[in-house]
Short mmCIF file of C-alpha atoms in Angstrom, two decimals:
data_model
loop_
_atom_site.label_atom_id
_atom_site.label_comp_id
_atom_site.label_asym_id
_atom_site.label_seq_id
_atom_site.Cartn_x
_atom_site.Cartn_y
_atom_site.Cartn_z
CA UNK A 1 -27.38 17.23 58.17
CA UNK A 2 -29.09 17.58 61.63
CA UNK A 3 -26.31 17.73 64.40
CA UNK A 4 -29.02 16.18 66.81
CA UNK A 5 -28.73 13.67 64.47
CA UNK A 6 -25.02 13.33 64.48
CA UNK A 7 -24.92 13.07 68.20
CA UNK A 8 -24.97 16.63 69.54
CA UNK A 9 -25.89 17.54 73.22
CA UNK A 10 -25.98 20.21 76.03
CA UNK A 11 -22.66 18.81 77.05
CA UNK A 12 -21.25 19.73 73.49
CA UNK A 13 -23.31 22.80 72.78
CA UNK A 14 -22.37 24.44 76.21
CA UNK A 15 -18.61 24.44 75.08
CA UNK A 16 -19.36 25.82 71.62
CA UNK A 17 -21.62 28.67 73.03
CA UNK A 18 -18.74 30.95 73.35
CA UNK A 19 -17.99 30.31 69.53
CA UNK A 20 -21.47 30.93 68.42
CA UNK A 21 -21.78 34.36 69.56
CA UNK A 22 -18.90 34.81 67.71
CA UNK A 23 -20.07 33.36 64.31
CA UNK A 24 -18.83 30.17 64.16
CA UNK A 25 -19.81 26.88 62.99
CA UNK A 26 -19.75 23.60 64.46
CA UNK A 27 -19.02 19.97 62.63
CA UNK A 28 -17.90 16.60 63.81
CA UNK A 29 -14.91 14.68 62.13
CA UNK A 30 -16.23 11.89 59.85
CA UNK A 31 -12.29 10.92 58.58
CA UNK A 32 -9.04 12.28 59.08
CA UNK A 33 -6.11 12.26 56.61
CA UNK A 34 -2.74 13.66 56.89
CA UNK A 35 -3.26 16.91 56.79
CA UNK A 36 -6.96 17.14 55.77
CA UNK A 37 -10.28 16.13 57.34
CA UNK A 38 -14.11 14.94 56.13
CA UNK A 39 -16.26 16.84 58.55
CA UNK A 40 -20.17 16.14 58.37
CA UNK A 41 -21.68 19.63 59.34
CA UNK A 42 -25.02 21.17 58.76
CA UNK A 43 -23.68 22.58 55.76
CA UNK A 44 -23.18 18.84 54.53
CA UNK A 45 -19.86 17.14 53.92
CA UNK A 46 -17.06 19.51 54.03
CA UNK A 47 -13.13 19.22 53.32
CA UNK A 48 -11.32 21.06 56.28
CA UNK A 49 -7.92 21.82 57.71
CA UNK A 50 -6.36 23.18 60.56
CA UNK A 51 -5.57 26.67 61.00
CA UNK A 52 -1.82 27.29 61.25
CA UNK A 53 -2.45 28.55 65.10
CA UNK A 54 -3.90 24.60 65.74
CA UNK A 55 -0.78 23.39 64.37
CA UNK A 56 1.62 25.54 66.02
CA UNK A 57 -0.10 24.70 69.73
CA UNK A 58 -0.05 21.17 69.31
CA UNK A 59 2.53 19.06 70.81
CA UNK A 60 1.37 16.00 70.99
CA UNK A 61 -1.04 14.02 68.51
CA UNK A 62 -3.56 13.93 71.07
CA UNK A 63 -3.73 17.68 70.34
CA UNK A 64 -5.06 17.38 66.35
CA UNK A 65 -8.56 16.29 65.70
CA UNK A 66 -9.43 12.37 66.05
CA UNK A 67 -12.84 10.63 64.08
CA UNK A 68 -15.50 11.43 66.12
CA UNK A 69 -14.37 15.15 67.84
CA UNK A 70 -16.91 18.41 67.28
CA UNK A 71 -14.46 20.73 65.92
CA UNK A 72 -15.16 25.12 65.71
CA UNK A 73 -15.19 25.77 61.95
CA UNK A 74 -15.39 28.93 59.44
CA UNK A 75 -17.14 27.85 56.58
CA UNK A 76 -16.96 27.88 53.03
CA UNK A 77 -20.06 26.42 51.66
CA UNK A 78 -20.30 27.38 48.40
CA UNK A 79 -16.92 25.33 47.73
CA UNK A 80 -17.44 22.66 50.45
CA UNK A 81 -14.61 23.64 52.14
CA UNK A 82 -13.94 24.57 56.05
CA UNK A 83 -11.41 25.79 58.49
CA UNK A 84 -11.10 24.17 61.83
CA UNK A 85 -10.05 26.73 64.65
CA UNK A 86 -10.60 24.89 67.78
CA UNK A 87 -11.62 21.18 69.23
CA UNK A 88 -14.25 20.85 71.66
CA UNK A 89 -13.76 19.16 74.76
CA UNK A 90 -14.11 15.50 74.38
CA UNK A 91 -17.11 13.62 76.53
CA UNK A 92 -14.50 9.97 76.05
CA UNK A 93 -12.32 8.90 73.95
CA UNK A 94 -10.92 5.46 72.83
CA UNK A 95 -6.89 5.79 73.18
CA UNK A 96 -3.74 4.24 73.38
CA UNK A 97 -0.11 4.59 73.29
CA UNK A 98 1.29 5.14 70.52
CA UNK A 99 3.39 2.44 68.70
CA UNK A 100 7.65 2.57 69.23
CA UNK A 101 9.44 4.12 71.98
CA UNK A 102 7.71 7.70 72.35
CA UNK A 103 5.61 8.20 75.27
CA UNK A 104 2.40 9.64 74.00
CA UNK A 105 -1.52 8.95 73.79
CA UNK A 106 -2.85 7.92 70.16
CA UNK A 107 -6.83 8.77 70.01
CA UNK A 108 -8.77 6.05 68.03
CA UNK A 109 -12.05 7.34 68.35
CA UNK A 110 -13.59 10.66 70.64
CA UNK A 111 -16.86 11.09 71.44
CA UNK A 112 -18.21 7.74 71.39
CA UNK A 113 -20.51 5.62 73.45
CA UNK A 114 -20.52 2.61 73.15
CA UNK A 115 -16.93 0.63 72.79
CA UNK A 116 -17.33 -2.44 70.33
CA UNK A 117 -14.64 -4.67 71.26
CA UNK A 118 -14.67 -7.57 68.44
CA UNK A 119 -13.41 -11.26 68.97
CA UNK A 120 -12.86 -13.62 66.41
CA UNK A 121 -14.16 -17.59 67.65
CA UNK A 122 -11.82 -18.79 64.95
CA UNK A 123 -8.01 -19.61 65.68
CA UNK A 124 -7.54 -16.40 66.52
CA UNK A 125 -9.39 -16.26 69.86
CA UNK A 126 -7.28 -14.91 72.58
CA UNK A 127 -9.01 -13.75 76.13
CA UNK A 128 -5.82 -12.18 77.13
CA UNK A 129 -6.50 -10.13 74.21
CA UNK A 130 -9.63 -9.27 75.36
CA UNK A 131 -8.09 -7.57 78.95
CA UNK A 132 -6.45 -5.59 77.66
CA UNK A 133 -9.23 -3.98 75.17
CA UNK A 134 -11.19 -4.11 77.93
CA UNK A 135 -8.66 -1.84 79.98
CA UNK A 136 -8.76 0.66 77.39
CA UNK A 137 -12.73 0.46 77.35
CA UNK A 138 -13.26 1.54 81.14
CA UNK A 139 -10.66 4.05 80.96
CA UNK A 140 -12.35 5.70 77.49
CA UNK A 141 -15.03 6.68 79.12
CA UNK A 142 -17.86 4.87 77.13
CA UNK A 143 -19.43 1.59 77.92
CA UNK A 144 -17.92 -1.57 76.80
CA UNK A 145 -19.91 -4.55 75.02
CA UNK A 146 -17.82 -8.17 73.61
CA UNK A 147 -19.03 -9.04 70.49
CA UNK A 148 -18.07 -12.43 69.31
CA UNK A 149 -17.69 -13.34 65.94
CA UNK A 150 -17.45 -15.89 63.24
CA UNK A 151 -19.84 -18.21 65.14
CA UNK A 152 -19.94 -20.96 62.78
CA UNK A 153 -15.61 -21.45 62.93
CA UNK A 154 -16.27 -22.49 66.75
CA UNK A 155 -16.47 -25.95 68.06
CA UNK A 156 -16.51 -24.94 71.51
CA UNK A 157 -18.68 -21.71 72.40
CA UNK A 158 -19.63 -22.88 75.78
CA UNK A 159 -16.06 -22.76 76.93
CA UNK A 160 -14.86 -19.23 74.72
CA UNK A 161 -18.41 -17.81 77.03
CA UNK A 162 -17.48 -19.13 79.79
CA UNK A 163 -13.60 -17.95 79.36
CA UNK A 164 -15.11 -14.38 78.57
CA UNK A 165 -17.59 -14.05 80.97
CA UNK A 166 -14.99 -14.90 83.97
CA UNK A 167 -13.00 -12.00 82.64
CA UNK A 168 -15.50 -9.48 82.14
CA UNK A 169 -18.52 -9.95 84.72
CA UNK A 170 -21.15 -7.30 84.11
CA UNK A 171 -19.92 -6.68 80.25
CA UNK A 172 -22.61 -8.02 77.73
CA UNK A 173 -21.67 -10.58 75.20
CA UNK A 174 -23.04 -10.71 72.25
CA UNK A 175 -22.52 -14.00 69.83
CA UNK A 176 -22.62 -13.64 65.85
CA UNK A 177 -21.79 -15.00 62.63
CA UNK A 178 -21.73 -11.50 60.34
CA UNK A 179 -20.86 -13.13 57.23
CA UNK A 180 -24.28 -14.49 57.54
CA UNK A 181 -25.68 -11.83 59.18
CA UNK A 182 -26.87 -14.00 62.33
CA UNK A 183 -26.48 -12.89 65.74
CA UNK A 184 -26.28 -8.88 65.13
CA UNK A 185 -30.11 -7.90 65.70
CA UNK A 186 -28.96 -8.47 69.26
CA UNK A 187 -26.52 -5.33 68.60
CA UNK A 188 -29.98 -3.07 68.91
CA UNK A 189 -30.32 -1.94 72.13
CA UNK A 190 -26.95 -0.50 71.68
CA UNK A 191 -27.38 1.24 68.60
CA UNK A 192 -29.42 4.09 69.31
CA UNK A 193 -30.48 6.94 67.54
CA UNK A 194 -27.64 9.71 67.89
CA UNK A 195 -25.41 7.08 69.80
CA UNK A 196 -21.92 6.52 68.60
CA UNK A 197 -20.84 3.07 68.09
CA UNK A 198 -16.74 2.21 67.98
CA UNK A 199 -15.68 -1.31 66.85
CA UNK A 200 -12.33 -1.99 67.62
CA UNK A 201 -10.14 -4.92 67.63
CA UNK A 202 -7.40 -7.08 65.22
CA UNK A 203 -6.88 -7.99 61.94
CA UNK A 204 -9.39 -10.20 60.57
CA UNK A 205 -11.81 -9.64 63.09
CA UNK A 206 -14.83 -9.24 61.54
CA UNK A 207 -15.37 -5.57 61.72
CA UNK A 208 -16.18 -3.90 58.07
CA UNK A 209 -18.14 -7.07 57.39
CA UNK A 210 -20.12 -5.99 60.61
CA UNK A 211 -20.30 -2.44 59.60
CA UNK A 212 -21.67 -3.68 56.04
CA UNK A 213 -24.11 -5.63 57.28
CA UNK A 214 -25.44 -3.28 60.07
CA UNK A 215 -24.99 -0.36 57.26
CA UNK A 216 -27.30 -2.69 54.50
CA UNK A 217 -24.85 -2.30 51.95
CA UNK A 218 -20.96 -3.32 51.06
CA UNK A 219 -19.84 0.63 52.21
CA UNK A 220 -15.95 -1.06 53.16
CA UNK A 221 -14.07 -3.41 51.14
CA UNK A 222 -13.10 -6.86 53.35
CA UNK A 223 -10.97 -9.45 52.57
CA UNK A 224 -10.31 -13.18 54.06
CA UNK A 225 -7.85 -13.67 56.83
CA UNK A 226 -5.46 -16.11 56.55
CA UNK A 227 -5.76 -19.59 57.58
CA UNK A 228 -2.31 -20.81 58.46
CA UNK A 229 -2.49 -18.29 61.56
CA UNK A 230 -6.07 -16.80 61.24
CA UNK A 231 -4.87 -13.26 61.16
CA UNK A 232 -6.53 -10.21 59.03
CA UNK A 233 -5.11 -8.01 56.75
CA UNK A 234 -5.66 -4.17 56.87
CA UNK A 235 -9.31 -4.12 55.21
CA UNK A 236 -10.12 -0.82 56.71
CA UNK A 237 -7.49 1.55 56.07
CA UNK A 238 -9.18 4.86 57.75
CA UNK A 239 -10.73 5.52 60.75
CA UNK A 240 -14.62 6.63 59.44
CA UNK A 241 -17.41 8.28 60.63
CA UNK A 242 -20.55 6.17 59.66
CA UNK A 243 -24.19 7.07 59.94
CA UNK A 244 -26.64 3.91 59.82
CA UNK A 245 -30.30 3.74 58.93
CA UNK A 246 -31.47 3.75 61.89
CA UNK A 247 -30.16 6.76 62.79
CA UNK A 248 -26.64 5.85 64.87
CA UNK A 249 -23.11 6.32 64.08
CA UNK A 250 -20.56 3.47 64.02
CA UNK A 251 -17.02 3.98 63.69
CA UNK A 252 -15.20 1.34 61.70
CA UNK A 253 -11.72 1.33 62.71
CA UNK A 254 -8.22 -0.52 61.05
CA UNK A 255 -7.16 -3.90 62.85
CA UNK A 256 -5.01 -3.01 65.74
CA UNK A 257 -1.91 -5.62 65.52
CA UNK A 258 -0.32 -3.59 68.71
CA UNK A 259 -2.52 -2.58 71.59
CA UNK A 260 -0.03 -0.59 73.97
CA UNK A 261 -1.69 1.03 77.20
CA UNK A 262 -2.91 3.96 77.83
CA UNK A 263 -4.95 4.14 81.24
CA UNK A 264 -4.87 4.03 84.63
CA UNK A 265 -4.92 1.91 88.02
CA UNK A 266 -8.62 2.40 88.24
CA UNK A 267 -9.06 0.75 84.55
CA UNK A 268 -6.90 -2.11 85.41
CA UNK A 269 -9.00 -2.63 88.75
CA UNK A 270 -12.28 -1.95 87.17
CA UNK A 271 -11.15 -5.25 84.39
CA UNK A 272 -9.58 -7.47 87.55
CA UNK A 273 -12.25 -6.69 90.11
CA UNK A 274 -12.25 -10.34 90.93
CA UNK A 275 -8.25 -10.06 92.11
CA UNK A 276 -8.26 -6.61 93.42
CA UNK A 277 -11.51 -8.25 95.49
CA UNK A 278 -9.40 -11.05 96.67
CA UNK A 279 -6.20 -8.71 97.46
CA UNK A 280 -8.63 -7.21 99.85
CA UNK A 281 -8.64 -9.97 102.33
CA UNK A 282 -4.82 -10.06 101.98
CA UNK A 283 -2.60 -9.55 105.71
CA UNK A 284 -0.64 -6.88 104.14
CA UNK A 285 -1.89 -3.89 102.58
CA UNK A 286 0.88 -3.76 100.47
CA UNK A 287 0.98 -7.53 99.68
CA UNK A 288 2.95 -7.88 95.94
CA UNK A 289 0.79 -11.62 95.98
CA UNK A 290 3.90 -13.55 95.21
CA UNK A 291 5.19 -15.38 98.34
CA UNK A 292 3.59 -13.73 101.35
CA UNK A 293 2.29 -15.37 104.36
CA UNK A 294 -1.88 -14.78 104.45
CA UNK A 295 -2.11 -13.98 100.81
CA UNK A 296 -5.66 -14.14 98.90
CA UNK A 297 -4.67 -14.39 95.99
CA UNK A 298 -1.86 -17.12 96.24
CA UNK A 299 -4.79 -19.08 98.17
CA UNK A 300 -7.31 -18.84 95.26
CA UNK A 301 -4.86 -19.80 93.01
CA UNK A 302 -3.66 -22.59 95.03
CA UNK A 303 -7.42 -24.04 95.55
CA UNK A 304 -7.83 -23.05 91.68
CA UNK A 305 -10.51 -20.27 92.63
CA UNK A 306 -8.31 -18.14 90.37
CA UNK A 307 -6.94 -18.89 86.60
CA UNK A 308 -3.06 -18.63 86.75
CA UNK A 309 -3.04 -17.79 83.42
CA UNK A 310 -5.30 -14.63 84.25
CA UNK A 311 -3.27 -13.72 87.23
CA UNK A 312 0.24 -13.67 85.63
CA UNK A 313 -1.92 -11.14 82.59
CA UNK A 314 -2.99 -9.20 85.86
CA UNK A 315 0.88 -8.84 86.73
CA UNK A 316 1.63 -8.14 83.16
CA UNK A 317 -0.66 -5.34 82.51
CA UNK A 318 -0.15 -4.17 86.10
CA UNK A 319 3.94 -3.92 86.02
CA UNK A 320 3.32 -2.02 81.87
CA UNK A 321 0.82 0.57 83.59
CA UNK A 322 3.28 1.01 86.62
CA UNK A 323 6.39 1.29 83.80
CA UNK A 324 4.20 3.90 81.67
CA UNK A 325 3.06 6.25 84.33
CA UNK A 326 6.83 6.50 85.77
CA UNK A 327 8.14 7.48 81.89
CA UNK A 328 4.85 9.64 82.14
CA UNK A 329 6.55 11.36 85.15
CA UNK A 330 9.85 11.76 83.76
CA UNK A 331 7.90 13.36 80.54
CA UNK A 332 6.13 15.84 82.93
CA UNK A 333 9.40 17.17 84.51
CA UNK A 334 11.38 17.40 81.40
CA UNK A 335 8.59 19.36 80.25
CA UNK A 336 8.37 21.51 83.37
CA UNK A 337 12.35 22.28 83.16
CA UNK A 338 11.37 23.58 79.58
CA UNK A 339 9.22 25.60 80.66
CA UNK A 340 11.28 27.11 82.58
CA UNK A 341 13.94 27.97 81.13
CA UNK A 342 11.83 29.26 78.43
CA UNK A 343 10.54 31.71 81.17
CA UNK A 344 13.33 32.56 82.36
CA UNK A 345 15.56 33.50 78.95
CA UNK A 346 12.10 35.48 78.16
CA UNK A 347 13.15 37.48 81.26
CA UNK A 348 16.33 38.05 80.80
CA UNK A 349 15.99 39.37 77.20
CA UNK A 350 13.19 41.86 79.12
CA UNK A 351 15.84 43.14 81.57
CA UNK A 352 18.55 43.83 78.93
CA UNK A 353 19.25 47.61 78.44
#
């Protein structure tokens, strides 16, 4: 394999230089299991795990390698094996909290650019759904597209556009039926040579059928959805590393029944530039657009400039980044205070006799 092929660049190749000298090889995640890895390399398809120093320096999941990261391996190549001894920096990366009550920052896909996000047309079509994908997408790092499927279960396309396009100006839509493979040739200018691809989004989706169809064979396994709710089941039970025809990657990735946050203020502005816009014109700087005198926003939505039902999202999403970033905080200084300590019993061992 050609790593020009698999998306390579100066940006990569600087941060590997160091390794090179030193006799290293480079490959880039295709699929990660529990403890083992599928690495495409330009040794071919390798089998790979950490080294025990990787494991013992990582303290957060963030820290192991993701689908789509470069990693610095030794290689094996008679037995098609490899040893990963360092990640390279990542250019973006697709994240988000991870699921239950620990604070800490799942990667779904590094290295990527282009963000996917797939909608469903059917029953399952849900624009607050959408935000907050779309949060996730600016803060990644990679440019965002909206691809919406199953074209032929909608009776009303002019209003789902219309619904999408107020809440992601600037974002190109693209409309298809995969099943029938209609629609997707309009995918092309996004699926470049070298370019990485990630399709993300729920249950039942759409996505491996996508990926088959854009692929030219049946490469993952789908399955209906169901139609007393119109939600998937776990087709695609890896995130995987998939090179196309045409020469770009796509990574399929499983239905995401739980998208917690992971971002920032600028994300959440970036998806609501039409509110942060009108919360410029606001009397108060620090105007909390509930009952104010001179507020923007409660005048928009009074006149019906502005959908309620995308402000009260915008004061959803806005008090769960707020809620995250202080437990982020607290994280930080418990960490610090371990620290610490852990310096300071290191120095007093060194001063006893």
């Amino acid at each position: 394999m050609n790593l020009d092929d698999l998306g390579w660049s100066k940006f990569f190749a600087h941060s590997f230089e160091a390794y090179r000298q030193q006799g290293f090889s480079i490959g880039r995640v295709a699929i990660g299991y529990r403890n083992t890895y599928i690495l495409y390399s330009e040794h071919g398809e390798l089998t790979a795990e950490i080294t025990g120093k990787v494991r013992y320096r990582a303290t957060q999941a963030q820290d192991f390698p993701a689908v789509g990261d470069w990693v610095v391996i030794s290689v094996q190549a008679c037995e098609g094996q490899a040893t990963i001894h360092e990640i390279l920096p990542r250019k973006s990366k697709f994240s988000r909290k991870t699921i239950g009550s620990k604070i800490q920052e799942q990667i779904i896909a590094a290295n990527i650019d282009i963000v996917l996000l797939v909608c469903g047309l059917d029953g399952d079509f849900n624009p607050r759904r959408i935000e907050r994908y779309l949060i996730l997408a600016w803060e990644s790092g990679a440019n965002p597209v909206i691809l919406l499927n199953k074209l032929d279960l909608c009776n009303c396309l002019d209003k789902c556009l219309a619904q999408v396009e107020s809440i992601a100006p600037g974002v190109p839509i693209v409309v298809a039926n995969a099943t029938k493979d209609e629609g997707l040739d309009q995918l092309k200018p996004y699926l470049q040579a070298a370019q990485t691809v990630a399709l993300l989004g729920s249950s039942g989706v759409g996505k491996s059928t996508i990926t088959n169809q854009l692929r030219g064979e049946a490469l993952q396994a789908v399955q209906p959805v169901r139609q007393s709710d119109h939600r998937g089941r776990h087709t695609t039970t890896n995130r995987e590393l998939i090179l196309l025809p045409n020469g770009s990657l796509v990574i399929d990735t499983p239905g995401m029944r739980e998208l917690q946050l992971w971002a920032g203020d600028d994300s959440l502005h970036e998806t609501f530039t039409d509110i942060e816009t009108l919360a410029l014109k606001c009397r108060f700087r620090d105007c909390q657009h509930n009952h104010e005198p001179g507020c923007a926003v409660q005048q928009a939505l009074a006149e019906k400039k502005l959908d309620h039902s995308r402000f009260l999202s915008y004061q959803k999403l806005h008090k769960e980044l707020n809620y995250l970033d202080r437990k982020q905080d607290i994280r930080a200084q418990l960490a610090e205070k371990q620290r610490w300590k852990k310096i300071h019993k290191a120095m007093r061992n060194y001063d006893k006799p």
